[in-house]
Amino acid sequence: MKTYHEFHDGLFEGLWIDDKRVHVFLSTTDRERSTMVAEGVVGLDVDDLKKGNIIFDVVTKTHEEWNEQDVAELPEMQMIDSSKANVPLARARQQKLMVLEINPSYGGSCVILAQSFDLHNRKDWLERYILVAR
């Protein structure tokens, strides 16, 4: 598990969904802006976004570190048939998916299940994902 301590009490500014890629906009208490890019997204649950979403913590977990509760939080992975309760977890582990959690002190929370996550400062993110599209 990796915890991004620099975002404690920072802001969860929003996100941009781009097919199977999700860009999550974060900033520190010093207003240093970053973007977490999730590639190969297979599950996304965002709740309670408001103006001024304050972050308690940002955590990523590898497929070896998360459990049924992490998977159950994603609507796309919820089970209808309780006899197959471990199927989504086993499938996600087989695909070596990772989880990103943004837990709030105030406002929005976010859980993403994806193949990978990369954190970029905002300048590098702009150059890599926005300016190249020109």
PDB file of N, CA and C in Angstrom, residues 12 24-26 36 54-59 100-104 108-112:
ATOM      1  N   PHE A  12      -9.414  17.560  -3.362  1.00  0.00           N
ATOM      2  CA  PHE A  12      -9.825  16.686  -4.462  1.00  0.00           C
ATOM      3  C   PHE A  12     -10.637  17.591  -5.372  1.00  0.00           C
ATOM      4  N   VAL A  24      -7.497  12.295 -12.246  1.00  0.00           N
ATOM      5  CA  VAL A  24      -7.996  12.767 -10.953  1.00  0.00           C
ATOM      6  C   VAL A  24      -7.149  13.964 -10.528  1.00  0.00           C
ATOM      7  N   PHE A  25      -7.806  15.102 -10.317  1.00  0.00           N
ATOM      8  CA  PHE A  25      -7.120  16.347 -10.026  1.00  0.00           C
ATOM      9  C   PHE A  25      -7.039  16.571  -8.518  1.00  0.00           C
ATOM     10  N   LEU A  26      -5.813  16.707  -8.017  1.00  0.00           N
ATOM     11  CA  LEU A  26      -5.528  16.841  -6.593  1.00  0.00           C
ATOM     12  C   LEU A  26      -4.624  18.044  -6.362  1.00  0.00           C
ATOM     13  N   MET A  36      -3.478  12.454 -10.842  1.00  0.00           N
ATOM     14  CA  MET A  36      -3.290  11.006 -10.805  1.00  0.00           C
ATOM     15  C   MET A  36      -4.000  10.451 -12.029  1.00  0.00           C
ATOM     16  N   ILE A  54     -12.115  18.287   0.815  1.00  0.00           N
ATOM     17  CA  ILE A  54     -10.869  18.185   1.575  1.00  0.00           C
ATOM     18  C   ILE A  54     -10.491  16.717   1.724  1.00  0.00           C
ATOM     19  N   ILE A  55      -9.246  16.403   1.405  1.00  0.00           N
ATOM     20  CA  ILE A  55      -8.755  15.023   1.418  1.00  0.00           C
ATOM     21  C   ILE A  55      -8.275  14.640   2.812  1.00  0.00           C
ATOM     22  N   PHE A  56      -8.694  13.455   3.252  1.00  0.00           N
ATOM     23  CA  PHE A  56      -8.110  12.860   4.458  1.00  0.00           C
ATOM     24  C   PHE A  56      -6.878  12.061   4.052  1.00  0.00           C
ATOM     25  N   ASP A  57      -7.063  11.129   3.083  1.00  0.00           N
ATOM     26  CA  ASP A  57      -5.899  10.410   2.568  1.00  0.00           C
ATOM     27  C   ASP A  57      -6.130   9.908   1.152  1.00  0.00           C
ATOM     28  N   VAL A  58      -5.020   9.682   0.466  1.00  0.00           N
ATOM     29  CA  VAL A  58      -4.985   9.095  -0.876  1.00  0.00           C
ATOM     30  C   VAL A  58      -4.107   7.860  -0.778  1.00  0.00           C
ATOM     31  N   VAL A  59      -4.650   6.716  -1.215  1.00  0.00           N
ATOM     32  CA  VAL A  59      -3.956   5.437  -1.064  1.00  0.00           C
ATOM     33  C   VAL A  59      -4.099   4.633  -2.350  1.00  0.00           C
ATOM     34  N   LEU A 100      -7.250   2.698  -6.273  1.00  0.00           N
ATOM     35  CA  LEU A 100      -6.960   4.027  -5.757  1.00  0.00           C
ATOM     36  C   LEU A 100      -8.136   4.429  -4.888  1.00  0.00           C
ATOM     37  N   GLU A 101      -7.855   4.889  -3.663  1.00  0.00           N
ATOM     38  CA  GLU A 101      -8.894   5.388  -2.774  1.00  0.00           C
ATOM     39  C   GLU A 101      -8.574   6.826  -2.404  1.00  0.00           C
ATOM     40  N   ILE A 102      -9.572   7.687  -2.517  1.00  0.00           N
ATOM     41  CA  ILE A 102      -9.476   9.041  -1.984  1.00  0.00           C
ATOM     42  C   ILE A 102     -10.550   9.129  -0.919  1.00  0.00           C
ATOM     43  N   ASN A 103     -10.104   9.248   0.324  1.00  0.00           N
ATOM     44  CA  ASN A 103     -11.018   9.319   1.455  1.00  0.00           C
ATOM     45  C   ASN A 103     -11.069  10.757   1.941  1.00  0.00           C
ATOM     46  N   PRO A 104     -12.282  11.282   2.146  1.00  0.00           N
ATOM     47  CA  PRO A 104     -12.415  12.698   2.468  1.00  0.00           C
ATOM     48  C   PRO A 104     -12.480  13.016   3.951  1.00  0.00           C
ATOM     49  N   GLY A 108     -16.118  14.876  -1.362  1.00  0.00           N
ATOM     50  CA  GLY A 108     -16.087  13.727  -2.238  1.00  0.00           C
ATOM     51  C   GLY A 108     -15.112  12.629  -1.887  1.00  0.00           C
ATOM     52  N   SER A 109     -15.562  11.413  -2.169  1.00  0.00           N
ATOM     53  CA  SER A 109     -14.699  10.236  -2.070  1.00  0.00           C
ATOM     54  C   SER A 109     -14.587   9.619  -3.456  1.00  0.00           C
ATOM     55  N   CYS A 110     -13.576   8.787  -3.638  1.00  0.00           N
ATOM     56  CA  CYS A 110     -13.340   8.185  -4.944  1.00  0.00           C
ATOM     57  C   CYS A 110     -12.647   6.840  -4.764  1.00  0.00           C
ATOM     58  N   VAL A 111     -13.128   5.826  -5.484  1.00  0.00           N
ATOM     59  CA  VAL A 111     -12.468   4.526  -5.551  1.00  0.00           C
ATOM     60  C   VAL A 111     -12.386   4.165  -7.023  1.00  0.00           C
ATOM     61  N   ILE A 112     -11.177   3.823  -7.477  1.00  0.00           N
ATOM     62  CA  ILE A 112     -10.972   3.440  -8.875  1.00  0.00           C
ATOM     63  C   ILE A 112     -10.232   2.109  -8.907  1.00  0.00           C
TER      64      ILE A 112
END
